[in-house]
PDB file of C-alpha atoms (C1' of nucleotides) in Angstrom:
ATOM      1  CA  MET A 139      14.580  14.096  -6.329  1.00 49.00           C
ATOM      2  CA  ARG A 140      14.863  10.626  -5.171  1.00 48.00           C
ATOM      3  CA  THR A 141      16.571   9.307  -2.161  1.00 49.00           C
ATOM      4  CA  LEU A 142      18.412  12.394  -0.682  1.00 48.00           C
ATOM      5  CA  GLN A 143      19.362  10.284   2.280  1.00 56.00           C
ATOM      6  CA  LYS A 144      20.792   6.885   1.893  1.00 70.00           C
ATOM      7  CA  ILE A 145      19.184   5.021   4.528  1.00 81.00           C
ATOM      8  CA  ASP A 146      20.999   1.945   6.009  1.00 82.00           C
ATOM      9  CA  TYR A 147      18.867  -0.682   7.496  1.00 89.00           C
ATOM     10  CA  SER A 148      20.099  -3.699   9.448  1.00 92.00           C
ATOM     11  CA  SER A 149      21.346  -6.342   7.039  1.00 94.00           C
ATOM     12  CA  GLU A 150      18.459  -8.641   8.371  1.00 95.00           C
ATOM     13  CA  THR A 151      16.012  -6.084   7.270  1.00 97.00           C
ATOM     14  CA  GLU A 152      17.629  -5.790   3.906  1.00 97.00           C
ATOM     15  CA  GLN A 153      17.726  -9.485   3.438  1.00 98.00           C
ATOM     16  CA  LEU A 154      14.067 -10.330   4.425  1.00 98.00           C
ATOM     17  CA  ALA A 155      12.996  -7.371   1.973  1.00 98.00           C
ATOM     18  CA  LYS A 156      14.837  -8.808  -0.678  1.00 98.00           C
ATOM     19  CA  PHE A 157      13.293 -12.051  -0.247  1.00 98.00           C
ATOM     20  CA  ALA A 158       9.844 -10.688   0.171  1.00 98.00           C
ATOM     21  CA  LYS A 159      10.288  -8.691  -2.982  1.00 98.00           C
ATOM     22  CA  ALA A 160      11.264 -11.773  -4.963  1.00 98.00           C
ATOM     23  CA  LEU A 161       8.148 -13.479  -3.611  1.00 98.00           C
ATOM     24  CA  GLY A 162       5.946 -10.349  -4.409  1.00 98.00           C
ATOM     25  CA  HIS A 163       4.987 -11.599  -7.898  1.00 98.00           C
ATOM     26  CA  PRO A 164       2.376 -14.201  -8.716  1.00 97.00           C
ATOM     27  CA  VAL A 165       4.493 -15.569 -11.661  1.00 97.00           C
ATOM     28  CA  ARG A 166       7.359 -16.171  -9.316  1.00 97.00           C
ATOM     29  CA  LEU A 167       5.331 -18.096  -6.731  1.00 97.00           C
ATOM     30  CA  VAL A 168       3.977 -20.159  -9.381  1.00 96.00           C
ATOM     31  CA  ILE A 169       7.500 -20.943 -10.436  1.00 95.00           C
ATOM     32  CA  LEU A 170       8.505 -21.950  -6.885  1.00 95.00           C
ATOM     33  CA  LYS A 171       5.544 -23.909  -6.502  1.00 93.00           C
ATOM     34  CA  HIS A 172       6.210 -25.782  -9.532  1.00 91.00           C
ATOM     35  CA  LEU A 173       9.911 -26.144  -8.547  1.00 90.00           C
ATOM     36  CA  SER A 174       8.659 -27.645  -5.022  1.00 84.00           C
ATOM     37  CA  THR A 175       6.232 -29.962  -6.491  1.00 81.00           C
ATOM     38  CA  GLN A 176       8.348 -31.233  -9.349  1.00 74.00           C
ATOM     39  CA  SER A 177      10.213 -33.582  -7.332  1.00 53.00           C
ATOM     40  CA  CYS A 178      13.195 -31.073  -7.344  1.00 57.00           C
ATOM     41  CA  CYS A 179      14.702 -29.516 -10.042  1.00 65.00           C
ATOM     42  CA  TYR A 180      13.234 -28.376 -13.413  1.00 68.00           C
ATOM     43  CA  THR A 181      14.166 -26.544 -16.427  1.00 71.00           C
ATOM     44  CA  GLY A 182      12.718 -23.656 -18.366  1.00 73.00           C
ATOM     45  CA  ASP A 183       9.602 -25.277 -19.946  1.00 75.00           C
ATOM     46  CA  LEU A 184       7.754 -23.221 -17.594  1.00 90.00           C
ATOM     47  CA  VAL A 185       7.234 -21.536 -21.000  1.00 91.00           C
ATOM     48  CA  GLU A 186       4.758 -24.426 -21.690  1.00 89.00           C
ATOM     49  CA  ILE A 187       2.833 -23.874 -18.393  1.00 91.00           C
ATOM     50  CA  LEU A 188       2.919 -20.095 -18.259  1.00 93.00           C
ATOM     51  CA  PRO A 189       1.342 -17.765 -21.075  1.00 93.00           C
ATOM     52  CA  LEU A 190       4.379 -15.520 -21.055  1.00 95.00           C
ATOM     53  CA  ALA A 191       7.382 -15.142 -23.502  1.00 94.00           C
ATOM     54  CA  GLN A 192      10.467 -17.246 -22.877  1.00 94.00           C
ATOM     55  CA  SER A 193      12.469 -14.038 -22.315  1.00 95.00           C
ATOM     56  CA  THR A 194       9.946 -12.970 -19.611  1.00 96.00           C
ATOM     57  CA  ILE A 195      10.202 -16.081 -17.791  1.00 96.00           C
ATOM     58  CA  SER A 196      13.995 -16.098 -18.025  1.00 95.00           C
ATOM     59  CA  GLN A 197      13.763 -12.653 -16.302  1.00 97.00           C
ATOM     60  CA  HIS A 198      11.624 -13.834 -13.490  1.00 97.00           C
ATOM     61  CA  LEU A 199      14.091 -16.758 -13.054  1.00 96.00           C
ATOM     62  CA  LYS A 200      16.928 -14.376 -12.917  1.00 97.00           C
ATOM     63  CA  GLU A 201      15.125 -12.482 -10.324  1.00 98.00           C
ATOM     64  CA  LEU A 202      14.683 -15.486  -8.110  1.00 97.00           C
ATOM     65  CA  LYS A 203      18.028 -16.453  -8.634  1.00 97.00           C
ATOM     66  CA  ASP A 204      19.495 -13.133  -7.712  1.00 97.00           C
ATOM     67  CA  ALA A 205      17.474 -13.160  -4.512  1.00 98.00           C
ATOM     68  CA  GLY A 206      19.046 -16.544  -3.870  1.00 97.00           C
ATOM     69  CA  LEU A 207      15.827 -18.586  -3.700  1.00 97.00           C
ATOM     70  CA  ILE A 208      16.887 -20.822  -6.825  1.00 95.00           C
ATOM     71  CA  GLN A 209      19.911 -22.024  -8.216  1.00 92.00           C
ATOM     72  CA  GLY A 210      20.576 -23.321 -11.858  1.00 90.00           C
ATOM     73  CA  GLU A 211      22.747 -25.912 -13.008  1.00 85.00           C
ATOM     74  CA  VAL A 212      24.091 -26.029 -16.609  1.00 83.00           C
ATOM     75  CA  ASN A 213      22.926 -29.287 -18.131  1.00 78.00           C
ATOM     76  CA  PRO A 214      23.537 -28.615 -21.625  1.00 74.00           C
ATOM     77  CA  PRO A 215      21.751 -27.511 -23.567  1.00 76.00           C
ATOM     78  CA  LYS A 216      18.984 -27.079 -20.887  1.00 85.00           C
ATOM     79  CA  ILE A 217      19.433 -25.616 -17.449  1.00 88.00           C
ATOM     80  CA  ARG A 218      17.954 -27.371 -14.377  1.00 89.00           C
ATOM     81  CA  TYR A 219      16.677 -25.126 -11.758  1.00 92.00           C
ATOM     82  CA  CYS A 220      15.925 -26.014  -8.340  1.00 91.00           C
ATOM     83  CA  ILE A 221      15.379 -24.329  -4.786  1.00 93.00           C
ATOM     84  CA  ASP A 222      18.396 -23.156  -3.329  1.00 94.00           C
ATOM     85  CA  LYS A 223      18.015 -25.023  -0.023  1.00 92.00           C
ATOM     86  CA  GLU A 224      20.255 -22.935   2.142  1.00 94.00           C
ATOM     87  CA  ASN A 225      18.637 -19.679   1.232  1.00 96.00           C
ATOM     88  CA  TRP A 226      15.040 -21.136   1.202  1.00 96.00           C
ATOM     89  CA  ASP A 227      15.610 -22.221   4.795  1.00 96.00           C
ATOM     90  CA  LYS A 228      17.072 -18.865   5.743  1.00 97.00           C
ATOM     91  CA  ALA A 229      13.920 -17.225   4.198  1.00 98.00           C
ATOM     92  CA  LYS A 230      11.672 -19.612   6.007  1.00 97.00           C
ATOM     93  CA  HIS A 231      13.374 -18.821   9.408  1.00 97.00           C
ATOM     94  CA  MET A 232      13.221 -14.947   8.607  1.00 98.00           C
ATOM     95  CA  PHE A 233       9.638 -15.070   7.818  1.00 98.00           C
ATOM     96  CA  ALA A 234       8.836 -17.174  10.873  1.00 97.00           C
ATOM     97  CA  GLU A 235      10.757 -14.804  13.044  1.00 96.00           C
ATOM     98  CA  LEU A 236       8.748 -11.937  11.480  1.00 96.00           C
ATOM     99  CA  PHE A 237       5.525 -13.570  12.155  1.00 95.00           C
ATOM    100  CA  LYS A 238       6.338 -14.978  15.573  1.00 91.00           C
ATOM    101  CA  GLU A 239       4.534 -12.265  17.594  1.00 74.00           C
ATOM    102  CA  ASP A 240       1.003 -13.227  18.510  1.00 68.00           C
ATOM    103  CA  PHE A 241      -0.842 -10.203  18.487  1.00 65.00           C
ATOM    104  CA  ASN A 242      -3.763 -11.710  20.399  1.00 58.00           C
ATOM    105  CA  LYS A 243      -2.245 -11.136  23.757  1.00 53.00           C
ATOM    106  CA  ILE A 244      -2.251  -7.347  23.182  1.00 51.00           C
ATOM    107  CA  SER A 245      -4.703  -5.004  24.382  1.00 47.00           C
ATOM    108  CA  CYS A 246      -5.544  -2.196  22.204  1.00 53.00           C
ATOM    109  CA  CYS A 247      -7.187  -2.131  19.009  1.00 53.00           C
TER     110      CYS A 247
ATOM    111  CA  MET B 153       3.048  -3.777 -25.452  1.00 46.00           C
ATOM    112  CA  ARG B 154       2.600  -5.081 -21.785  1.00 47.00           C
ATOM    113  CA  THR B 155       0.299  -7.806 -20.660  1.00 48.00           C
ATOM    114  CA  LEU B 156      -1.211  -9.226 -23.751  1.00 47.00           C
ATOM    115  CA  GLN B 157      -2.771 -12.073 -21.865  1.00 56.00           C
ATOM    116  CA  LYS B 158      -4.530 -11.402 -18.485  1.00 71.00           C
ATOM    117  CA  ILE B 159      -3.340 -14.342 -16.555  1.00 82.00           C
ATOM    118  CA  ASP B 160      -5.631 -15.347 -13.643  1.00 82.00           C
ATOM    119  CA  TYR B 161      -3.729 -16.903 -10.824  1.00 89.00           C
ATOM    120  CA  SER B 162      -5.264 -18.722  -7.932  1.00 92.00           C
ATOM    121  CA  SER B 163      -6.691 -16.251  -5.520  1.00 94.00           C
ATOM    122  CA  GLU B 164      -4.380 -17.862  -2.969  1.00 95.00           C
ATOM    123  CA  THR B 165      -1.249 -17.070  -5.186  1.00 97.00           C
ATOM    124  CA  GLU B 166      -2.475 -13.645  -5.717  1.00 97.00           C
ATOM    125  CA  GLN B 167      -3.059 -12.917  -2.104  1.00 98.00           C
ATOM    126  CA  LEU B 168       0.132 -14.199  -1.019  1.00 98.00           C
ATOM    127  CA  ALA B 169       2.035 -12.143  -3.689  1.00 98.00           C
ATOM    128  CA  LYS B 170       0.210  -9.055  -2.356  1.00 98.00           C
ATOM    129  CA  PHE B 171       1.586  -9.790   1.058  1.00 98.00           C
ATOM    130  CA  ALA B 172       4.949 -10.386  -0.107  1.00 98.00           C
ATOM    131  CA  LYS B 173       5.097  -7.370  -2.137  1.00 98.00           C
ATOM    132  CA  ALA B 174       3.989  -5.266   0.783  1.00 98.00           C
ATOM    133  CA  LEU B 175       6.868  -6.697   2.765  1.00 98.00           C
ATOM    134  CA  GLY B 176       9.240  -6.315   0.082  1.00 98.00           C
ATOM    135  CA  HIS B 177      10.475  -2.816   1.211  1.00 98.00           C
ATOM    136  CA  PRO B 178      12.897  -2.275   4.133  1.00 97.00           C
ATOM    137  CA  VAL B 179      11.061   0.660   5.422  1.00 97.00           C
ATOM    138  CA  ARG B 180       7.868  -0.989   5.525  1.00 97.00           C
ATOM    139  CA  LEU B 181       9.489  -3.994   7.406  1.00 97.00           C
ATOM    140  CA  VAL B 182      10.839  -1.207   9.823  1.00 96.00           C
ATOM    141  CA  ILE B 183       7.308   0.062  10.350  1.00 95.00           C
ATOM    142  CA  LEU B 184       5.970  -3.273  11.010  1.00 95.00           C
ATOM    143  CA  LYS B 185       8.811  -4.258  13.432  1.00 93.00           C
ATOM    144  CA  HIS B 186       8.164  -0.984  15.340  1.00 91.00           C
ATOM    145  CA  LEU B 187       4.337  -1.664  15.456  1.00 90.00           C
ATOM    146  CA  SER B 188       5.166  -4.974  16.961  1.00 84.00           C
ATOM    147  CA  THR B 189       7.537  -3.904  19.625  1.00 81.00           C
ATOM    148  CA  GLN B 190       5.419  -0.916  20.470  1.00 74.00           C
ATOM    149  CA  SER B 191       3.114  -2.829  22.823  1.00 53.00           C
ATOM    150  CA  CYS B 192       0.620  -2.428  20.028  1.00 57.00           C
ATOM    151  CA  CYS B 193      -0.677   0.501  18.242  1.00 66.00           C
ATOM    152  CA  TYR B 194       1.174   3.528  17.153  1.00 69.00           C
ATOM    153  CA  THR B 195       1.109   6.747  15.288  1.00 72.00           C
ATOM    154  CA  GLY B 196       2.849   8.284  12.627  1.00 73.00           C
ATOM    155  CA  ASP B 197       5.745   9.595  14.470  1.00 75.00           C
ATOM    156  CA  LEU B 198       7.664   7.006  12.536  1.00 90.00           C
ATOM    157  CA  VAL B 199       8.411  10.189  10.938  1.00 91.00           C
ATOM    158  CA  GLU B 200      10.954  10.883  13.806  1.00 89.00           C
ATOM    159  CA  ILE B 201      12.417   7.589  13.566  1.00 90.00           C
ATOM    160  CA  LEU B 202      12.845   7.474   9.703  1.00 93.00           C
ATOM    161  CA  PRO B 203      14.632   9.978   7.699  1.00 93.00           C
ATOM    162  CA  LEU B 204      11.912  10.312   5.187  1.00 95.00           C
ATOM    163  CA  ALA B 205       9.438  12.800   4.398  1.00 94.00           C
ATOM    164  CA  GLN B 206       5.937  12.643   6.219  1.00 94.00           C
ATOM    165  CA  SER B 207       4.391  12.060   2.856  1.00 95.00           C
ATOM    166  CA  THR B 208       6.729   9.257   1.912  1.00 96.00           C
ATOM    167  CA  ILE B 209       6.121   7.467   5.096  1.00 96.00           C
ATOM    168  CA  SER B 210       2.302   8.147   4.600  1.00 95.00           C
ATOM    169  CA  GLN B 211       2.369   6.307   1.424  1.00 97.00           C
ATOM    170  CA  HIS B 212       4.034   3.349   2.970  1.00 97.00           C
ATOM    171  CA  LEU B 213       1.588   3.175   5.588  1.00 96.00           C
ATOM    172  CA  LYS B 214      -1.014   3.217   2.933  1.00 97.00           C
ATOM    173  CA  GLU B 215       0.586   0.157   0.991  1.00 97.00           C
ATOM    174  CA  LEU B 216       0.490  -1.579   4.207  1.00 97.00           C
ATOM    175  CA  LYS B 217      -2.972  -0.831   4.959  1.00 97.00           C
ATOM    176  CA  ASP B 218      -4.007  -1.702   1.190  1.00 97.00           C
ATOM    177  CA  ALA B 219      -2.446  -5.057   1.749  1.00 98.00           C
ATOM    178  CA  GLY B 220      -4.316  -5.495   4.884  1.00 97.00           C
ATOM    179  CA  LEU B 221      -1.438  -5.850   7.131  1.00 96.00           C
ATOM    180  CA  ILE B 222      -2.130  -2.980   9.349  1.00 95.00           C
ATOM    181  CA  GLN B 223      -5.383  -0.871  10.292  1.00 92.00           C
ATOM    182  CA  GLY B 224      -5.740   2.764  11.382  1.00 90.00           C
ATOM    183  CA  GLU B 225      -7.875   4.113  13.689  1.00 86.00           C
ATOM    184  CA  VAL B 226      -8.739   7.715  13.784  1.00 84.00           C
ATOM    185  CA  ASN B 227      -7.932   9.417  17.188  1.00 79.00           C
ATOM    186  CA  PRO B 228      -8.009  12.941  16.447  1.00 74.00           C
ATOM    187  CA  PRO B 229      -5.959  14.471  15.508  1.00 78.00           C
ATOM    188  CA  LYS B 230      -3.829  11.543  15.265  1.00 86.00           C
ATOM    189  CA  ILE B 231      -4.159   8.181  14.006  1.00 89.00           C
ATOM    190  CA  ARG B 232      -3.352   4.934  15.502  1.00 89.00           C
ATOM    191  CA  TYR B 233      -1.823   2.333  13.543  1.00 92.00           C
ATOM    192  CA  CYS B 234      -1.823  -1.279  14.640  1.00 91.00           C
ATOM    193  CA  ILE B 235      -1.376  -4.770  12.881  1.00 93.00           C
ATOM    194  CA  ASP B 236      -4.270  -6.121  11.439  1.00 94.00           C
ATOM    195  CA  LYS B 237      -4.529  -9.274  13.512  1.00 92.00           C
ATOM    196  CA  GLU B 238      -6.661 -11.193  11.296  1.00 94.00           C
ATOM    197  CA  ASN B 239      -4.805 -10.569   8.110  1.00 96.00           C
ATOM    198  CA  TRP B 240      -1.283 -10.724   9.794  1.00 96.00           C
ATOM    199  CA  ASP B 241      -2.355 -14.260  10.953  1.00 96.00           C
ATOM    200  CA  LYS B 242      -3.544 -15.167   7.475  1.00 97.00           C
ATOM    201  CA  ALA B 243      -0.211 -14.031   6.126  1.00 98.00           C
ATOM    202  CA  LYS B 244       1.535 -15.837   8.606  1.00 97.00           C
ATOM    203  CA  HIS B 245      -0.006 -19.162   7.566  1.00 97.00           C
ATOM    204  CA  MET B 246       0.330 -18.522   4.101  1.00 98.00           C
ATOM    205  CA  PHE B 247       4.068 -18.031   4.418  1.00 98.00           C
ATOM    206  CA  ALA B 248       4.287 -21.001   6.713  1.00 97.00           C
ATOM    207  CA  GLU B 249       2.448 -23.188   3.929  1.00 96.00           C
ATOM    208  CA  LEU B 250       4.715 -21.835   1.234  1.00 96.00           C
ATOM    209  CA  PHE B 251       7.888 -22.957   3.156  1.00 95.00           C
ATOM    210  CA  LYS B 252       6.690 -26.144   4.747  1.00 91.00           C
ATOM    211  CA  GLU B 253       8.357 -28.273   2.030  1.00 74.00           C
ATOM    212  CA  ASP B 254      11.540 -29.510   3.550  1.00 68.00           C
ATOM    213  CA  PHE B 255      13.987 -29.955   0.605  1.00 65.00           C
ATOM    214  CA  ASN B 256      16.387 -31.658   2.317  1.00 58.00           C
ATOM    215  CA  LYS B 257      14.962 -35.036   1.586  1.00 53.00           C
ATOM    216  CA  ILE B 258      15.078 -34.231  -2.079  1.00 51.00           C
ATOM    217  CA  SER B 259      17.792 -36.221  -4.026  1.00 47.00           C
ATOM    218  CA  CYS B 260      19.050 -33.880  -6.771  1.00 53.00           C
ATOM    219  CA  CYS B 261      20.988 -30.733  -6.692  1.00 53.00           C
TER     220      CYS B 261
ATOM    221  C1'  DA C 107      31.200 -27.117 -40.873  1.00 54.28           C
ATOM    222  C1'  DT C 108      26.051 -26.725 -40.570  1.00 54.28           C
ATOM    223  C1'  DA C 109      21.831 -26.864 -38.431  1.00 54.28           C
ATOM    224  C1'  DG C 110      19.016 -27.299 -34.395  1.00 54.28           C
ATOM    225  C1'  DT C 111      17.930 -26.537 -29.454  1.00 54.28           C
ATOM    226  C1'  DT C 112      17.830 -23.969 -25.197  1.00 54.28           C
ATOM    227  C1'  DA C 113      17.992 -20.239 -22.446  1.00 54.28           C
ATOM    228  C1'  DA C 114      20.265 -15.527 -21.636  1.00 54.28           C
ATOM    229  C1'  DT C 115      20.584 -10.819 -22.892  1.00 54.28           C
ATOM    230  C1'  DC C 116      19.569  -6.519 -25.409  1.00 54.28           C
ATOM    231  C1'  DG C 117      16.845  -2.833 -26.749  1.00 54.28           C
ATOM    232  C1'  DC C 118      12.570  -0.880 -26.117  1.00 54.28           C
ATOM    233  C1'  DA C 119       7.803   0.548 -24.235  1.00 54.28           C
ATOM    234  C1'  DA C 120       4.455   0.917 -20.752  1.00 54.28           C
ATOM    235  C1'  DA C 121       3.283   0.461 -15.937  1.00 54.28           C
ATOM    236  C1'  DT C 122       4.336   0.977 -11.129  1.00 54.28           C
ATOM    237  C1'  DA C 123       6.940   2.341  -7.100  1.00 54.28           C
ATOM    238  C1'  DT C 124       9.267   5.625  -4.458  1.00 54.28           C
ATOM    239  C1'  DA C 125      10.373   9.963  -2.801  1.00 54.28           C
ATOM    240  C1'  DC C 126       9.631  14.840  -2.364  1.00 54.28           C
ATOM    241  C1'  DG C 127       7.425  19.484  -1.374  1.00 54.28           C
ATOM    242  C1'  DA C 128       2.981  21.629  -1.178  1.00 54.28           C
ATOM    243  C1'  DT C 129      -1.630  21.651  -0.349  1.00 54.28           C
ATOM    244  C1'  DT C 130      -5.763  20.059   1.825  1.00 54.28           C
ATOM    245  C1'  DA C 131      -8.926  18.010   5.518  1.00 54.28           C
ATOM    246  C1'  DA C 132      -9.998  17.225   9.923  1.00 54.28           C
ATOM    247  C1'  DT C 133     -10.108  18.347  14.256  1.00 54.28           C
ATOM    248  C1'  DA C 134      -8.532  20.664  18.736  1.00 54.28           C
ATOM    249  C1'  DT C 135      -7.318  24.702  21.148  1.00 54.28           C
ATOM    250  C1'  DT C 136      -7.163  29.489  22.039  1.00 54.28           C
TER     251       DT C 136
ATOM    252  C1'  DA D 232     -13.386  32.942  14.139  1.00 54.28           C
ATOM    253  C1'  DA D 233      -8.349  32.011  14.204  1.00 54.28           C
ATOM    254  C1'  DT D 234      -4.604  29.435  14.871  1.00 54.28           C
ATOM    255  C1'  DA D 235      -2.300  24.780  15.627  1.00 54.28           C
ATOM    256  C1'  DT D 236      -1.496  19.841  14.807  1.00 54.28           C
ATOM    257  C1'  DT D 237      -1.774  15.719  12.394  1.00 54.28           C
ATOM    258  C1'  DA D 238      -1.667  13.157   8.556  1.00 54.28           C
ATOM    259  C1'  DA D 239      -3.812  12.086   3.919  1.00 54.28           C
ATOM    260  C1'  DT D 240      -3.496  13.430  -0.921  1.00 54.28           C
ATOM    261  C1'  DC D 241      -1.881  15.951  -5.059  1.00 54.28           C
ATOM    262  C1'  DG D 242       1.536  16.828  -8.609  1.00 54.28           C
ATOM    263  C1'  DT D 243       5.900  15.892 -10.252  1.00 54.28           C
ATOM    264  C1'  DA D 244      10.340  13.629 -11.049  1.00 54.28           C
ATOM    265  C1'  DT D 245      12.887   9.563 -11.249  1.00 54.28           C
ATOM    266  C1'  DA D 246      13.915   4.800 -10.764  1.00 54.28           C
ATOM    267  C1'  DT D 247      12.397   0.040 -11.137  1.00 54.28           C
ATOM    268  C1'  DT D 248       9.730  -3.427 -12.851  1.00 54.28           C
ATOM    269  C1'  DT D 249       7.417  -6.093 -16.203  1.00 54.28           C
ATOM    270  C1'  DG D 250       6.688  -7.482 -20.665  1.00 54.28           C
ATOM    271  C1'  DC D 251       7.845  -8.446 -25.580  1.00 54.28           C
ATOM    272  C1'  DG D 252      10.516  -9.600 -29.730  1.00 54.28           C
ATOM    273  C1'  DA D 253      15.014  -9.954 -31.702  1.00 54.28           C
ATOM    274  C1'  DT D 254      19.548 -11.398 -30.924  1.00 54.28           C
ATOM    275  C1'  DT D 255      23.335 -13.885 -29.096  1.00 54.28           C
ATOM    276  C1'  DA D 256      25.727 -17.518 -26.710  1.00 54.28           C
ATOM    277  C1'  DA D 257      26.523 -22.344 -25.681  1.00 54.28           C
ATOM    278  C1'  DC D 258      26.259 -26.362 -26.622  1.00 54.28           C
ATOM    279  C1'  DT D 259      24.597 -31.044 -29.520  1.00 54.28           C
ATOM    280  C1'  DA D 260      23.742 -33.536 -33.297  1.00 54.28           C
ATOM    281  C1'  DT D 261      24.103 -34.235 -38.096  1.00 54.28           C
TER     282       DT D 261
END
DNA sequence: ATAGTTAATCGCAAATATACGATTAATATT
DNA sequence: AATATTAATCGTATATTTGCGATTAACTAT
């Protein structure tokens, strides 16, 4: 009995939720952190870092890619992943916007 | 055959993933946005704003509360919700930290 | 052509998330 | 005491996520 009504949120909200969801798993955060320290790009020998099956890691990479946070560049037979700068920036700004309110000024609670 | 290995991430990573996960649903973003505009606290007549069952909204509120992003104050027979300033701030900083790298400097890709 | 390497994808199992209506709990009002 | 109001919780159905091994696809090197 799921989803009787199809709610439509602003595309803003939809987009931010998508980013947040992609960031909502520790493995994916580790991957992103790795990508950011590893001067830039990197390929899937995350398999050596993480105690997970290759297929599982591939799936997480796919999710990050679908969310637009990373991009893969074929470099046969490997694939180089790197942060998708444009969307990363977008996410950065959207989160900054979300958190911009300073609730210290507010009276109650 | 799930989770053969119990991976332990840094508590940092674990915490950020938890925040992100809580933010990873449009309904919860709408709730937070509402809480932030509504001078401060607010009660569950989100039910009137969102086309969702009361129980569903209650569940989303619980998730936000479990993540530490909001807090509820009993005010019988209502409950006033508001942003949990301390954790909100924590989340704000953690996301800022995550996004601080500026990938424009980086060569490849 | 054959074998090797890398990574995506498929099929499956189990866990978790999302939504609902119904019920319950807590309190206020009559 | 009886009723009304508000919101949590329970039970349930379905969808999605997470993980795995096995297979496939794409390309290299022999």
